[in-house]
Each structure stands twice: as C-alpha cells, then as structure tokens.
Coordinates of C-alpha atoms and ligand atoms in Angstrom, one line a residue:
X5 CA 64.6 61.6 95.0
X6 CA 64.1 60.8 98.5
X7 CA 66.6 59.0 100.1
X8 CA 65.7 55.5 101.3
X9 CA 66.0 55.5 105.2
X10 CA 68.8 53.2 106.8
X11 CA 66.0 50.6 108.3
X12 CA 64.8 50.2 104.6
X13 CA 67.9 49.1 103.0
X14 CA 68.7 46.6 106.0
X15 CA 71.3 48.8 108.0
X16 CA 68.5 49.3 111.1
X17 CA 69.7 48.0 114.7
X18 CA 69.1 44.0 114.8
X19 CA 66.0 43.1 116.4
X20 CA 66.4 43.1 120.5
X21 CA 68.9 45.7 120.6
X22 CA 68.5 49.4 120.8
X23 CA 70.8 52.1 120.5
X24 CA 71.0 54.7 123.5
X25 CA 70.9 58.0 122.2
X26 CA 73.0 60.9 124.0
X27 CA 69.6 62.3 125.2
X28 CA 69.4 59.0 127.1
X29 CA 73.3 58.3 128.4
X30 CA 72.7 61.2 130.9
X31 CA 70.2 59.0 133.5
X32 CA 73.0 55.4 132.1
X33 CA 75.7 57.3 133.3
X34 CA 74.1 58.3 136.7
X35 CA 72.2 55.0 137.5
X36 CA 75.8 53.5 137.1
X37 CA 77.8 56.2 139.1
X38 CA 75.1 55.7 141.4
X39 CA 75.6 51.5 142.2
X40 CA 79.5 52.4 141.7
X41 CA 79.1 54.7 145.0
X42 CA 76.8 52.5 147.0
X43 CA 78.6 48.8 146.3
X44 CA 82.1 50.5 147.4
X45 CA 80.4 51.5 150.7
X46 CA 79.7 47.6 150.8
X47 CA 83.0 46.6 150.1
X48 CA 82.7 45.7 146.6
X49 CA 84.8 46.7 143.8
X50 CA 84.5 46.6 139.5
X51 CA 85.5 43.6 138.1
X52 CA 85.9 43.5 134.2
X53 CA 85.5 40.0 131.7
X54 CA 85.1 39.6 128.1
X55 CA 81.9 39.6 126.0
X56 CA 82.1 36.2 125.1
X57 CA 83.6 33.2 126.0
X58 CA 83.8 29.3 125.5
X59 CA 80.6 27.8 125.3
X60 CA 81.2 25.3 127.3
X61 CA 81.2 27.9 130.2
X62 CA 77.7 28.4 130.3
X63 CA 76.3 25.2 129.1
X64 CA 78.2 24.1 132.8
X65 CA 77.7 27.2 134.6
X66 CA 74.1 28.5 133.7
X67 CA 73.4 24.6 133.3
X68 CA 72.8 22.6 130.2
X69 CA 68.9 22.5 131.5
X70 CA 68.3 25.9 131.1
X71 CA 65.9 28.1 129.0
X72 CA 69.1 30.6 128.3
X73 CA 71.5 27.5 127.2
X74 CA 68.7 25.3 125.6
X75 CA 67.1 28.3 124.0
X76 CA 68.7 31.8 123.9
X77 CA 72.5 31.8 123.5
X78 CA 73.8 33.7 120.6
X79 CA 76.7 30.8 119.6
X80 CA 78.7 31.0 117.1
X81 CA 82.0 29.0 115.3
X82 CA 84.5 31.3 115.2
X83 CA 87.4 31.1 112.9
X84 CA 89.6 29.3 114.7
X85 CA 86.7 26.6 114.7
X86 CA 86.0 27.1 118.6
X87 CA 82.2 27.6 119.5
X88 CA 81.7 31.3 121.9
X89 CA 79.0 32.4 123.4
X90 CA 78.1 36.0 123.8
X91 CA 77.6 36.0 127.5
X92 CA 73.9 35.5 128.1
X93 CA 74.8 36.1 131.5
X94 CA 77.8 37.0 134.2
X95 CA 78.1 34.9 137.1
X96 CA 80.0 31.8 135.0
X97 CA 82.4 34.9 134.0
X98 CA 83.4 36.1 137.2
X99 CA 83.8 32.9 138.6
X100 CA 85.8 30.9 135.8
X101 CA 88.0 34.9 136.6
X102 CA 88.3 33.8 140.3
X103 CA 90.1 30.3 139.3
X104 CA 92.1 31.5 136.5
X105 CA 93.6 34.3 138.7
X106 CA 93.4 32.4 141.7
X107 CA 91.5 35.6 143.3
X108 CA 90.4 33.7 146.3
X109 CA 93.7 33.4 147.7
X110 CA 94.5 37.8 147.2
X111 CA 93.6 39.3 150.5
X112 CA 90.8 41.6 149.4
X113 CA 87.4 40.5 149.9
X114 CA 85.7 38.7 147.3
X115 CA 83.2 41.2 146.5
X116 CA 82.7 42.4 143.1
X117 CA 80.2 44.5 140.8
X118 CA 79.9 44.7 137.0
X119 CA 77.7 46.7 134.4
X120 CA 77.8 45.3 131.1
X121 CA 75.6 44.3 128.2
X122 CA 74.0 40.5 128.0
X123 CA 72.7 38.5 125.1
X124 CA 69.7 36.2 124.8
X125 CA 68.2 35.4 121.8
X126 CA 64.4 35.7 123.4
X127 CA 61.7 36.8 122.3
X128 CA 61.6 40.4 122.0
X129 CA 59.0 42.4 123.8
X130 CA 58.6 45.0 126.1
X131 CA 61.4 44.7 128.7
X132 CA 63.1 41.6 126.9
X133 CA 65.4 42.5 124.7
X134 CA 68.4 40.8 123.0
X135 CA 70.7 42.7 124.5
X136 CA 70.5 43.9 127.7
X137 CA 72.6 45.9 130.3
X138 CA 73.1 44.2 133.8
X139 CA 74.5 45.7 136.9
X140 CA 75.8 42.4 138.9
X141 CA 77.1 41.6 142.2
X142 CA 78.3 38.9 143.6
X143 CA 80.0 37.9 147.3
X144 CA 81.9 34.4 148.0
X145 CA 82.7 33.1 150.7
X146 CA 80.4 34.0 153.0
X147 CA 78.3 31.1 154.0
X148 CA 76.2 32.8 156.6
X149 CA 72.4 33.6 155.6
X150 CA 73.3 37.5 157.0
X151 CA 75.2 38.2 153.6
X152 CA 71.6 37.3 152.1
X153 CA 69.9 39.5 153.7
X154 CA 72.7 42.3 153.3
X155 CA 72.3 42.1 149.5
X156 CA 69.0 42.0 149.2
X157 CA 69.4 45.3 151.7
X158 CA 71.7 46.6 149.2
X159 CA 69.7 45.8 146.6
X160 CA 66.6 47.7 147.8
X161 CA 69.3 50.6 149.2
X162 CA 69.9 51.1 145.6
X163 CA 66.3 51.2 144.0
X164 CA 65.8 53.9 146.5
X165 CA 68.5 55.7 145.5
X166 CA 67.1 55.6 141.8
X167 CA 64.0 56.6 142.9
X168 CA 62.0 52.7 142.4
X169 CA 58.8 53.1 144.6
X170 CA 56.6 50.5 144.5
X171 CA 59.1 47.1 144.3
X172 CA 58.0 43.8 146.1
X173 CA 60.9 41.4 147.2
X174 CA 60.3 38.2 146.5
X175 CA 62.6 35.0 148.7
X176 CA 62.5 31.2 148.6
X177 CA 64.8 28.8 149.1
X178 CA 65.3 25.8 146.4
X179 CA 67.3 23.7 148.6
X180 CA 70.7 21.9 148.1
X181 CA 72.1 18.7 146.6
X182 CA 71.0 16.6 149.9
X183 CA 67.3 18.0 149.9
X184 CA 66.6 18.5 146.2
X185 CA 66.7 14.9 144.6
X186 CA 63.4 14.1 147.2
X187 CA 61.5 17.3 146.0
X188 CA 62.7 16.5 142.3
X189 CA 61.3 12.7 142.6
X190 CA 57.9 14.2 143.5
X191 CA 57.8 17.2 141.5
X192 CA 58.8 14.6 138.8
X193 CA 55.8 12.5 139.4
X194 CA 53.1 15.4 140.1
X195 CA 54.2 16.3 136.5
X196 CA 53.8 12.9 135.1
X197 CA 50.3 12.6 136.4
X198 CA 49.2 15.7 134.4
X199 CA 51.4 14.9 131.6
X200 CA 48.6 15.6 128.6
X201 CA 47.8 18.7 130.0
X202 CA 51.6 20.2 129.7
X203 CA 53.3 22.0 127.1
X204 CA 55.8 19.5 125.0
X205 CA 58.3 21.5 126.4
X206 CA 57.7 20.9 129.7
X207 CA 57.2 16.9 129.3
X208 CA 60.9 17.3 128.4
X209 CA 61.7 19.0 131.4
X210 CA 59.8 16.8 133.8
X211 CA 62.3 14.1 132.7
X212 CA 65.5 16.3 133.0
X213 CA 64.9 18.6 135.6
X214 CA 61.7 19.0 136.8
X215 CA 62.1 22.2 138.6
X216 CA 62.6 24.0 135.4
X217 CA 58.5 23.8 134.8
X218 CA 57.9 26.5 137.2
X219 CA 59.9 28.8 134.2
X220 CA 57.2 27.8 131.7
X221 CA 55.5 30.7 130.2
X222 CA 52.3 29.2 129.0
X223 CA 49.5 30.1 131.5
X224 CA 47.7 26.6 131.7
X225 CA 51.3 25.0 132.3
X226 CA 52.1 27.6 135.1
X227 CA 48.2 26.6 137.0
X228 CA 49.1 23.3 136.6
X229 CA 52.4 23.8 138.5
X230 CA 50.7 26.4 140.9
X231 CA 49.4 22.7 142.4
X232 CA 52.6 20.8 142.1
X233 CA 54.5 20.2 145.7
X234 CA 56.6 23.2 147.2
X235 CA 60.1 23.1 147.7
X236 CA 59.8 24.4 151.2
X237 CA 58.2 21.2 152.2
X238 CA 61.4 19.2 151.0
X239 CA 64.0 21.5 152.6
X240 CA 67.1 19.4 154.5
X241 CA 67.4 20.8 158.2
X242 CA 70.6 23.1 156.8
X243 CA 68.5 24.5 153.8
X244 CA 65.6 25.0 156.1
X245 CA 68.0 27.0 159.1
X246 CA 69.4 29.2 156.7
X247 CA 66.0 30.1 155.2
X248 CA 65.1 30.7 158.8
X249 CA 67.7 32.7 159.4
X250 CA 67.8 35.2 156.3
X251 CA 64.0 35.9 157.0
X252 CA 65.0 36.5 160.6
X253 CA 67.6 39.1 159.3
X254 CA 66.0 40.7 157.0
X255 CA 63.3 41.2 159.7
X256 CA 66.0 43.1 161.7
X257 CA 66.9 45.1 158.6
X258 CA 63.1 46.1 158.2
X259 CA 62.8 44.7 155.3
X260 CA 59.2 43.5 154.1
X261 CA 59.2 40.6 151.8
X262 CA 56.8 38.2 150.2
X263 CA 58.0 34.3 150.6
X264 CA 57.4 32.8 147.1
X265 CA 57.7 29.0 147.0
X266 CA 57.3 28.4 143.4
X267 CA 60.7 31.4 142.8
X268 CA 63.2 28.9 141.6
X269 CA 64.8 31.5 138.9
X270 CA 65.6 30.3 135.4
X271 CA 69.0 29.2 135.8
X272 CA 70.0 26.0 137.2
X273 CA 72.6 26.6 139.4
X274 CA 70.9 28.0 142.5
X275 CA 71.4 26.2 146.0
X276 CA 69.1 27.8 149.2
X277 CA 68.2 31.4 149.1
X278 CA 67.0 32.7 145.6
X279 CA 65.1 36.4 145.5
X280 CA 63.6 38.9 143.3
X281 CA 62.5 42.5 143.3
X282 CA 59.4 42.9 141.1
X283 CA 57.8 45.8 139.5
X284 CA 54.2 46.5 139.7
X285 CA 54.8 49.2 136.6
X286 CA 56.9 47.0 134.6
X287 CA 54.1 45.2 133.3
X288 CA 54.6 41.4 131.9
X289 CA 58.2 41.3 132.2
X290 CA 57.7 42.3 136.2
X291 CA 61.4 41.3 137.2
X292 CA 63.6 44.1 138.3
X293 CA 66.5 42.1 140.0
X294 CA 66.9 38.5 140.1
X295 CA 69.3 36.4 142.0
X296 CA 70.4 33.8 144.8
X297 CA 73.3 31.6 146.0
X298 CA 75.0 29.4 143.9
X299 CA 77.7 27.5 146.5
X300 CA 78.7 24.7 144.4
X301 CA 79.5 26.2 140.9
X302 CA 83.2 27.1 141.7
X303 CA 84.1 23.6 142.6
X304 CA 82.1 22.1 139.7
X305 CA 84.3 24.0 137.6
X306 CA 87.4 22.6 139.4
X307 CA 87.8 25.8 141.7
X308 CA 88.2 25.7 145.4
X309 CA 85.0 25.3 147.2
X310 CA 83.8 28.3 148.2
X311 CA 80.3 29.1 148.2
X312 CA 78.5 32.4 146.4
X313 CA 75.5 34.2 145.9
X314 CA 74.7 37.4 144.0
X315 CA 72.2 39.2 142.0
X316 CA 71.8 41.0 138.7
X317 CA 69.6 44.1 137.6
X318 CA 68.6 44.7 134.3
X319 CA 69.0 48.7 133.4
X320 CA 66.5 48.9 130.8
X321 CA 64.0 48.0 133.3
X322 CA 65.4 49.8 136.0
X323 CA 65.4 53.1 133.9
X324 CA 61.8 52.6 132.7
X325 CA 60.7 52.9 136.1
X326 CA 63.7 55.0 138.0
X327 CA 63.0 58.9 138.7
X328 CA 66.8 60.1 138.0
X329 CA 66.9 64.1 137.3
X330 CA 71.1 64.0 135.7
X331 CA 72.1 67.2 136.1
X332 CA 72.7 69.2 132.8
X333 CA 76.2 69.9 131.9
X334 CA 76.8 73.9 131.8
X335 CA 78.9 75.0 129.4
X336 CA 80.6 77.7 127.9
X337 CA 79.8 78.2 124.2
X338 CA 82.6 80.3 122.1
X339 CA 81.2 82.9 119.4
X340 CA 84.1 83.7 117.1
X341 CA 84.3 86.1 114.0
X342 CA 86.6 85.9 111.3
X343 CA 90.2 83.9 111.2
X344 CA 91.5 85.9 113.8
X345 CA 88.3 85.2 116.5
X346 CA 88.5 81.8 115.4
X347 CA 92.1 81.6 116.5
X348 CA 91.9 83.4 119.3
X349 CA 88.7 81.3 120.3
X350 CA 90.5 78.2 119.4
X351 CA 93.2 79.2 122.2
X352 CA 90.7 80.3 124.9
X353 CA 88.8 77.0 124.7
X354 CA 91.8 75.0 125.4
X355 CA 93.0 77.1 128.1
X356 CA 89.4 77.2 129.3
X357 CA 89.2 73.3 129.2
X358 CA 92.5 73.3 131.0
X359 CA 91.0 75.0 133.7
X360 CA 88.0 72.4 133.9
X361 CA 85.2 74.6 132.0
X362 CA 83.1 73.0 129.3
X363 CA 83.6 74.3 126.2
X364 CA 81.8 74.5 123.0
X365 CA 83.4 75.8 119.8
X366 CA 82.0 75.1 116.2
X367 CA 83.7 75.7 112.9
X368 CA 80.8 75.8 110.6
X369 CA 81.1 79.8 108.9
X370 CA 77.9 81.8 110.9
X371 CA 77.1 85.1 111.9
X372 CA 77.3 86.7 115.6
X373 CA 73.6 86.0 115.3
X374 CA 73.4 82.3 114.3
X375 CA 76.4 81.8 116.4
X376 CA 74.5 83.0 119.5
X377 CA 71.0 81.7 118.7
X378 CA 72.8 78.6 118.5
X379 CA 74.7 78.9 121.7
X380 CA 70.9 79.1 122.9
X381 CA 69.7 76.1 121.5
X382 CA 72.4 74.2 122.7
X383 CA 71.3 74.8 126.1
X384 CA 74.9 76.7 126.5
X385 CA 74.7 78.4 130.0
X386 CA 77.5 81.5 128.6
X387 CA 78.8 83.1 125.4
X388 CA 81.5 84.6 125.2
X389 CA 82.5 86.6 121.9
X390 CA 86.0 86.1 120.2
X391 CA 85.5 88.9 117.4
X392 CA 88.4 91.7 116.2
X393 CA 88.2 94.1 118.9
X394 CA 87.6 91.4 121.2
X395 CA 91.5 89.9 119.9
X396 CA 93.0 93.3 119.5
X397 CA 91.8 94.2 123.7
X398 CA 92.8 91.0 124.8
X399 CA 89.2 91.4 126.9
X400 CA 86.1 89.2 126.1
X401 CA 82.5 89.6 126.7
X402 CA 81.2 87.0 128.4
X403 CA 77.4 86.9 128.0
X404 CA 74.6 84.7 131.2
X405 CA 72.4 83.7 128.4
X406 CA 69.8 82.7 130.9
X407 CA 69.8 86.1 132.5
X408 CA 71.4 88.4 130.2
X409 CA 74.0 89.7 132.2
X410 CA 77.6 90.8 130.9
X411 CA 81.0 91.2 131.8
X412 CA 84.0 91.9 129.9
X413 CA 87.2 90.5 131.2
X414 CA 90.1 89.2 129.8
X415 CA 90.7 85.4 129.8
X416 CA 91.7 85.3 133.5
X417 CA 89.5 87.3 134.7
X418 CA 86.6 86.0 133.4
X419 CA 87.6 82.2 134.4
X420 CA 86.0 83.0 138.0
X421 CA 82.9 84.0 136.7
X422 CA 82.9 80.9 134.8
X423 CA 83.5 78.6 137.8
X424 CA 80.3 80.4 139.7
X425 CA 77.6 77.8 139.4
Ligands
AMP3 P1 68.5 36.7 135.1 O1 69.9 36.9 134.7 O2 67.6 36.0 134.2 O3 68.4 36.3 136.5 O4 67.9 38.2 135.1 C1 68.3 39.2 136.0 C2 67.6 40.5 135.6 O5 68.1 40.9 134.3 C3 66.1 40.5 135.4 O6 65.5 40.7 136.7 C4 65.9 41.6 134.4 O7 65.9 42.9 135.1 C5 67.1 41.5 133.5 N1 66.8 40.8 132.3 C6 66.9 39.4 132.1 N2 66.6 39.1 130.8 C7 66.4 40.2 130.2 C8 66.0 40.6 128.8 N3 65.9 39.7 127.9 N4 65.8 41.9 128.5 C9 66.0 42.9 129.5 N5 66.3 42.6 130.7 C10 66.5 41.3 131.1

C-alpha cells in the first residue's frame, strides 16, 4: 500500500504560506544578518512586538479605508471573546510600543528595524502570499525631508548589498491634512463623473476616500484614474517644500528616481513623502520596498506628537531577485566503530564543539565505508576516524576529504588543522 502523501489527507501548508526548507534558511539568515549590519551603521537598532494584537490597532492605524483592513486581515475571536489580528502589517506595532513604553522620552534615538512574518488574506500568486516576511524600519522624530532621502539611501545601500540590480525608485508626495481635503473634493468628483465605468468597489471608495482608487487592480479602473487630478497639483506650500527638498537631497546623494504622482501606497496613513523600489524581474507583483511618512499616527493614537516615516521590504521578493552566495558551513564529520569509537567519538565532538568546530556525529550502526561515503555526501569538509586502535593510541586520523590528505594527531593536535580554513 502506498502511503497517502501529507497534502492528500489535508495536513499540506495552508494556502499563502510556504515552508523554508534548510536548503533555503542559508541566503534568510544572510539577507537578515546583512540589514542587521547596515541599519546599526545608521543608528538603528531591533525592536521586537507580538504576532498579533487588538484589532482595533490596525483598523485605526493601517486605517479602516484600507484594502488590508477592509479586505485581508486574518481576525479572529479569541477565547477570551477579544477580536486579534495577525499583524497584516508593522508600523501600528511599533508605534502603539513607543506609547506604551514611553520610548520617546529614553535617550536613544528613535530608530528601529524589525524582520518578522505578516499576514494578509490576499489573493495568492506569485509574490503575494499570506504570509510574508518583512524587514521594516522606521525613524521618528525627524521632521526634516533629509531623513527621506537617507532611507531611501539606505534602502537602495541595502539592495546593493544583496546583489538587486535593476530596481527603480519611485517618490510622490500625498500631501497632509491641510492640502488633502481640496485634492480629495476633486478626485471625488472626477470619480463621480465616470462613475459607470468603475468597479463597484471603487464607487464605494470614491465616497470614503477617494484616494484609495489609485489601489484598484482592475486595468480599466486604473486608466480611468491614470486621467483623474494629481496630488502634486493640490500640495499646501509645507507639503510642496518638503517634496522639493527630499528631491533636492536625494540629488546630492546621487540618487536617480522616477517621481510617480499617482504612488499613494495602500495604506491610509501616509502624510508627504511616500516611495517605492520596483522590480523589473519581479513580474506583476513589481514592489520590492514600499513606504513613506506617517506624522500623525502617534498622536491619533493618543501618543505625543511626533512625526514618522519608514519603509518595509518583503524577503520573498527580495530573495527571488537577490544574488547572495551564503557561505557553506565546514564541518567536521566523526566516523566511529564499535561502542568504544562511538564513545570516544562522542567525547571528541564535544570537546571539538567546545573549541568552536562544527561537528557531525550520527548514531545510525554503519560501516567505515557508509560512514565516510556519508561524510561525503554531507558536504563534510574532514573525517576523522574514532575506531579501536584509534581509542587505544589516543591519535586520530583526520582525513581533507576534498583533497585527500591525512594527518594523525591526537585530539589537540589535530584541533589546529581543523581551525585552517
Ligand atoms: P506594504 O506593507 O503593503 O507597504 O508592502 C511593503 C512590501 O511588503 C512590498 O513592497 C512587498 O515587498 C511586501 N509585500 C506586501 N504584501 C505582500 C504579500 N502579500 N506577499 C509578499 N510580499 C508582500
């Protein structure tokens, strides 16, 4: 009888999520260690918050307007009877974190990073998944349109690093609360006037916010609002200085850039700049890093009023398109024979380990043979054989399987040839 396989009896991942094999964790582990070492150099340091949280964080943070809140948040009851929310997002997190500790009044900078896994319950496709892994920053603070242009520096610092060629950056500003209510009025109306000709969906929006159209996905909705008014036209003299400004500055950075009036991001908390870095080889789902300012959410949520801005990456998407070469561990693989190799092995690989040298030993009963052919397989860069004379000597032979050579040596004196890269 065949046995059934684990997606047939309904014990397969869910939809949207995927698992990442060991094969995979090696270019995870550097991508992270990578941002980890470039965001320090910036001043920012790892900040940690729960999974999920109240629901009521994101339906006021993300904004109740929202595709994610609307659409795409995994909710639940729990059994306490309070609704949660696996976090389709971080930015509410970080800065409900900032209040509840009171963060702002420490005397570090408010600079922090975060890798984690996100939830939306979207449509699954290539490069949209359910859940996700993010790498987010965010700054507060800083009011000045120089910290704009210094992440989206960092940002593009960092997709070097991984190796991203071929990235566009994207900037637009959507304004504040002074300027937006004009461009909102007349984005309103331009929507009204081709009312038939838009998605049911977007009717709705037009009457709650308006700006939210330009997240459409439907092709004739999105050349419909290709002709609807820009924001840029409707900027306040603040809004329109700071755009000025961050353009300026990431001019003196080098930077090339693509201004993109109709980028107002999905998420309705966004106040000036907003950005993205696009993919050419990511195919539909083209968004590499997404992100902007957000200066009013901490004192909507009863917070002092500082102002923000960050961004967030997704790492599936970065690692579909990222040239990262891990480097493979080397590691000592232990051939014993009999009870007494196996003890003696036992021994060495924990004074081995002790002394910072990967070791492997198994405990399965093979032969010096399978035990070595193994060792090759593995990808093991030494053996080194724990049989009787080997215990009765005290000395091992320690075997370069990618060259061949051998040394004998007892345990200490073999530990330098191990440390030899
Ligand atoms: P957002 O939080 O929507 O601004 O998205 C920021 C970044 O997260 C995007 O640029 C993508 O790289 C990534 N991302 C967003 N949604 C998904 C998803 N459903 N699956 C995979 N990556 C995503």
């Amino acid at each position: 009888m065949s046995a059934e396989s684990p997606a047939k009896k309904g014990l397969a991942a869910i939809k949207g999520t995927h698992d990442i094999l060991p094969s995979e964790v090696g270019c995870w582990q550097q991508a992270e260690a990578l941002a980890r070492t470039l965001f320090e150099l910036y001043g920012y340091r790892e900040i940690r918050t729960p999974v999920f949280e109240a629901t009521e964080l994101f339906e006021r943070g993300t904004g109740e307007t929202s595709d994610v809140v609307t659409k795409e948040m995994y909710t639940f009851t729990d059994k306490g009877g309070r609704s949660v929310t696996l976090r389709p997002e971080y930015t509410p997190s970080v800065v409900r974190a900032i209040i509840e500790h009171r963060l702002d009044l420490q005397p570090e900078p408010l600079r922090f990073y975060y890798f984690g896994p996100m939830f939306r319950y979207d449509k699954p496709q290539k490069g949209r998944y359910r859940q996700f892994h993010q790498i987010d920053v965010e700054v507060f603070g800083e009011m000045d349109a120089a910290i704009d242009a210094e992440l989206i520096e960092m940002a593009q610092a960092y997709l070097a690093g991984v190796g991203v060629t071929e990235a566009e950056t994207l900037v637009n500003s959507v304004g504040c609360r002074t300027c937006r209510p004009a461009y909102s009025r007349a984005l309103r109306q331009a929507a009204e006037a081709k009312k038939d000709a838009l998605c049911e969906d977007c009717r709705r929006k037009a009457d709650l916010n308006p700006l939210r159209i330009f997240d459409c996905k439907i092709e004739a909705c999105r050349r419909i609002a290709d002709g609807f008014p820009r924001i840029l036209d409707f900027l306040c003299d603040e809004c329109r200085d700071h755009f000025a400004k961050l353009r300026a500055y990431l001019d003196l950075y080098g930077i090339p850039y693509r201004v993109e009036p109709k980028l107002v991001r999905g998420l309705d908390y966004y106040t000036k700049t907003t950005f993205e870095i696009v993919s050419g080889k990511l195919g539909a789902q083209n968004s590499l890093v997404g992100g902007g300012r957000y200066d009013d959410m901490m004192k909507d949520f009863g917070g002092p009023d500082i102002c923000a801005i960050g961004f967030a990456m997704g790492l599936e998407r970065l690692l579909s398109v990222a040239r990262l070469e891990p480097p493979r561990p080397r590691f000592l693989y232990i051939v014993t024979l009999g009870e007494d190799g196996k003890r003696a092995g036992m021994t060495l690989a924990r004074s081995f380990r002790r002394a910072g040298i990967e070791c492997l030993i198994e405990f399965k009963d093979r032969g010096l043979k399978a035990q070595l052919g193994r060792a090759s397989k593995l990808g093991a860069a030494w053996a080194l054989i724990a049989g009787e004379d080997e215990v009765r000597t005290g000395r091992f032979q320690l075997k370069d399987l990618a060259t061949g050579r051998q040394v004998a040596g007892t345990p200490d004196e073999l530990l330098p040839v191990l440390r030899e890269q």
